[in-house]
Amino acid sequence: MRLWRNWLTNLHAFKVIGKASLQFLSEEADFWGNIQAPFGGVTWQNGIAKEHYHHGEAGNYECIVKRFNNGKDVLIIIVQANQKRRNMFDISDEIKSILKYD
């Protein structure tokens, strides 16, 4: 989990790629009918990534990584499962709700 935290921290500090590149790679693109952004979903506000998520699945494996920035602190939620139930967004949202992160 430390690897994900370090990756996201450095990514959003623009140490991996520049801000303009991160913003460009977070824009949705149509890949032959599969509309997605290379870096997953990113919600920008005043030049700051307020929410960043990336979801993936293969076989029965499913995972979501979400990073939230409220301007005071950052919350990173990682959910992994070996049973694909297509509920990773619901689970991660519930974790955020339980932690009362605004």
PDB file of C-alpha atoms in Angstrom:
ATOM      1  CA  MET A   1       0.000   0.000   0.000  1.00  0.00           C
ATOM      2  CA  ARG A   2       2.942   2.305   0.626  1.00  0.00           C
ATOM      3  CA  LEU A   3       3.838   2.036  -3.055  1.00  0.00           C
ATOM      4  CA  TRP A   4       0.391   3.364  -4.085  1.00  0.00           C
ATOM      5  CA  ARG A   5       0.607   6.187  -1.546  1.00  0.00           C
ATOM      6  CA  ASN A   6       4.088   7.171  -2.747  1.00  0.00           C
ATOM      7  CA  TRP A   7       3.039   6.939  -6.403  1.00  0.00           C
ATOM      8  CA  LEU A   8      -0.028   9.146  -5.925  1.00  0.00           C
ATOM      9  CA  THR A   9       1.808  11.609  -3.685  1.00  0.00           C
ATOM     10  CA  ASN A  10       4.610  12.066  -6.211  1.00  0.00           C
ATOM     11  CA  LEU A  11       2.222  12.097  -9.166  1.00  0.00           C
ATOM     12  CA  HIS A  12       0.142  14.908  -7.664  1.00  0.00           C
ATOM     13  CA  ALA A  13       3.269  16.800  -6.582  1.00  0.00           C
ATOM     14  CA  PHE A  14       4.149  16.757 -10.327  1.00  0.00           C
ATOM     15  CA  LYS A  15       7.392  14.843  -9.675  1.00  0.00           C
ATOM     16  CA  VAL A  16       6.454  12.019 -12.085  1.00  0.00           C
ATOM     17  CA  ILE A  17       5.087  14.198 -14.897  1.00  0.00           C
ATOM     18  CA  GLY A  18       4.278  17.887 -15.151  1.00  0.00           C
ATOM     19  CA  LYS A  19       0.921  19.409 -14.259  1.00  0.00           C
ATOM     20  CA  ALA A  20      -0.047  20.054 -17.890  1.00  0.00           C
ATOM     21  CA  SER A  21       0.684  16.422 -18.781  1.00  0.00           C
ATOM     22  CA  LEU A  22      -1.336  15.117 -15.824  1.00  0.00           C
ATOM     23  CA  GLN A  23      -4.257  17.344 -16.782  1.00  0.00           C
ATOM     24  CA  PHE A  24      -4.043  16.167 -20.401  1.00  0.00           C
ATOM     25  CA  LEU A  25      -3.885  12.484 -19.403  1.00  0.00           C
ATOM     26  CA  SER A  26      -6.899  12.892 -17.126  1.00  0.00           C
ATOM     27  CA  GLU A  27      -9.130  14.009 -20.016  1.00  0.00           C
ATOM     28  CA  GLU A  28     -11.520  11.420 -21.400  1.00  0.00           C
ATOM     29  CA  ALA A  29     -10.742   9.998 -24.817  1.00  0.00           C
ATOM     30  CA  ASP A  30     -12.648   7.615 -27.068  1.00  0.00           C
ATOM     31  CA  PHE A  31     -10.620   4.459 -27.623  1.00  0.00           C
ATOM     32  CA  TRP A  32     -12.731   2.639 -30.227  1.00  0.00           C
ATOM     33  CA  GLY A  33     -15.948   3.095 -28.242  1.00  0.00           C
ATOM     34  CA  ASN A  34     -14.340   2.636 -24.828  1.00  0.00           C
ATOM     35  CA  ILE A  35     -14.416   6.142 -23.369  1.00  0.00           C
ATOM     36  CA  GLN A  36     -11.860   6.564 -20.627  1.00  0.00           C
ATOM     37  CA  ALA A  37      -8.962   8.701 -19.473  1.00  0.00           C
ATOM     38  CA  PRO A  38      -5.468   7.214 -19.346  1.00  0.00           C
ATOM     39  CA  PHE A  39      -5.046   8.221 -15.688  1.00  0.00           C
ATOM     40  CA  GLY A  40      -8.601   7.351 -14.629  1.00  0.00           C
ATOM     41  CA  GLY A  41     -11.076   9.921 -13.410  1.00  0.00           C
ATOM     42  CA  VAL A  42      -9.759  13.220 -12.093  1.00  0.00           C
ATOM     43  CA  THR A  43     -11.868  16.120 -10.842  1.00  0.00           C
ATOM     44  CA  TRP A  44      -9.960  19.399 -11.034  1.00  0.00           C
ATOM     45  CA  GLN A  45     -10.815  22.534  -9.076  1.00  0.00           C
ATOM     46  CA  ASN A  46      -8.697  25.699  -9.347  1.00  0.00           C
ATOM     47  CA  GLY A  47      -5.801  23.667 -10.761  1.00  0.00           C
ATOM     48  CA  ILE A  48      -5.853  21.121  -7.916  1.00  0.00           C
ATOM     49  CA  ALA A  49      -6.893  17.488  -8.328  1.00  0.00           C
ATOM     50  CA  LYS A  50      -9.682  17.265  -5.746  1.00  0.00           C
ATOM     51  CA  GLU A  51     -10.526  13.624  -6.554  1.00  0.00           C
ATOM     52  CA  HIS A  52      -8.626  11.017  -8.542  1.00  0.00           C
ATOM     53  CA  TYR A  53      -9.692   7.428  -9.026  1.00  0.00           C
ATOM     54  CA  HIS A  54      -8.607   4.511 -11.107  1.00  0.00           C
ATOM     55  CA  HIS A  55     -10.578   1.275 -11.400  1.00  0.00           C
ATOM     56  CA  GLY A  56      -9.514  -1.934 -13.029  1.00  0.00           C
ATOM     57  CA  GLU A  57     -10.479  -5.558 -13.374  1.00  0.00           C
ATOM     58  CA  ALA A  58      -9.138  -8.751 -14.891  1.00  0.00           C
ATOM     59  CA  GLY A  59     -10.664 -12.200 -14.572  1.00  0.00           C
ATOM     60  CA  ASN A  60     -12.251 -12.267 -11.117  1.00  0.00           C
ATOM     61  CA  TYR A  61      -9.889  -9.613  -9.727  1.00  0.00           C
ATOM     62  CA  GLU A  62     -11.138  -6.064  -9.213  1.00  0.00           C
ATOM     63  CA  CYS A  63      -9.512  -2.978  -7.672  1.00  0.00           C
ATOM     64  CA  ILE A  64     -10.095   0.713  -7.146  1.00  0.00           C
ATOM     65  CA  VAL A  65      -7.723   3.392  -5.908  1.00  0.00           C
ATOM     66  CA  LYS A  66      -9.171   6.748  -4.881  1.00  0.00           C
ATOM     67  CA  ARG A  67      -7.337   9.865  -3.764  1.00  0.00           C
ATOM     68  CA  PHE A  68      -9.161  12.831  -2.240  1.00  0.00           C
ATOM     69  CA  ASN A  69      -7.695  16.274  -1.492  1.00  0.00           C
ATOM     70  CA  ASN A  70      -9.840  18.668   0.507  1.00  0.00           C
ATOM     71  CA  GLY A  71      -7.138  21.323   0.695  1.00  0.00           C
ATOM     72  CA  LYS A  72      -6.220  20.430   4.297  1.00  0.00           C
ATOM     73  CA  ASP A  73      -5.255  16.789   4.016  1.00  0.00           C
ATOM     74  CA  VAL A  74      -5.282  13.883   1.586  1.00  0.00           C
ATOM     75  CA  LEU A  75      -7.167  10.604   1.881  1.00  0.00           C
ATOM     76  CA  ILE A  76      -6.219   7.554  -0.184  1.00  0.00           C
ATOM     77  CA  ILE A  77      -8.547   4.546  -0.302  1.00  0.00           C
ATOM     78  CA  ILE A  78      -7.512   1.277  -1.916  1.00  0.00           C
ATOM     79  CA  VAL A  79      -9.953  -1.617  -2.274  1.00  0.00           C
ATOM     80  CA  GLN A  80      -8.934  -4.924  -3.842  1.00  0.00           C
ATOM     81  CA  ALA A  81     -11.011  -8.064  -4.224  1.00  0.00           C
ATOM     82  CA  ASN A  82     -10.612 -11.448  -5.830  1.00  0.00           C
ATOM     83  CA  GLN A  83     -14.352 -11.648  -6.544  1.00  0.00           C
ATOM     84  CA  LYS A  84     -15.634  -9.304  -9.207  1.00  0.00           C
ATOM     85  CA  ARG A  85     -18.909  -7.861  -7.954  1.00  0.00           C
ATOM     86  CA  ARG A  86     -18.697  -4.471  -9.660  1.00  0.00           C
ATOM     87  CA  ASN A  87     -19.150  -2.674  -6.332  1.00  0.00           C
ATOM     88  CA  MET A  88     -15.722  -1.091  -5.818  1.00  0.00           C
ATOM     89  CA  PHE A  89     -17.102   2.447  -6.191  1.00  0.00           C
ATOM     90  CA  ASP A  90     -19.819   1.750  -3.602  1.00  0.00           C
ATOM     91  CA  ILE A  91     -17.347   0.213  -1.146  1.00  0.00           C
ATOM     92  CA  SER A  92     -14.836   3.050  -1.468  1.00  0.00           C
ATOM     93  CA  ASP A  93     -17.598   5.668  -1.115  1.00  0.00           C
ATOM     94  CA  GLU A  94     -18.837   3.920   2.038  1.00  0.00           C
ATOM     95  CA  ILE A  95     -15.312   3.912   3.502  1.00  0.00           C
ATOM     96  CA  LYS A  96     -15.036   7.660   2.821  1.00  0.00           C
ATOM     97  CA  SER A  97     -18.427   8.173   4.475  1.00  0.00           C
ATOM     98  CA  ILE A  98     -17.450   6.144   7.558  1.00  0.00           C
ATOM     99  CA  LEU A  99     -14.248   8.186   7.908  1.00  0.00           C
ATOM    100  CA  LYS A 100     -16.338  11.395   7.611  1.00  0.00           C
ATOM    101  CA  TYR A 101     -13.871  12.863   5.137  1.00  0.00           C
ATOM    102  CA  ASP A 102     -15.088  16.082   3.522  1.00  0.00           C
TER     103      ASP A 102
END
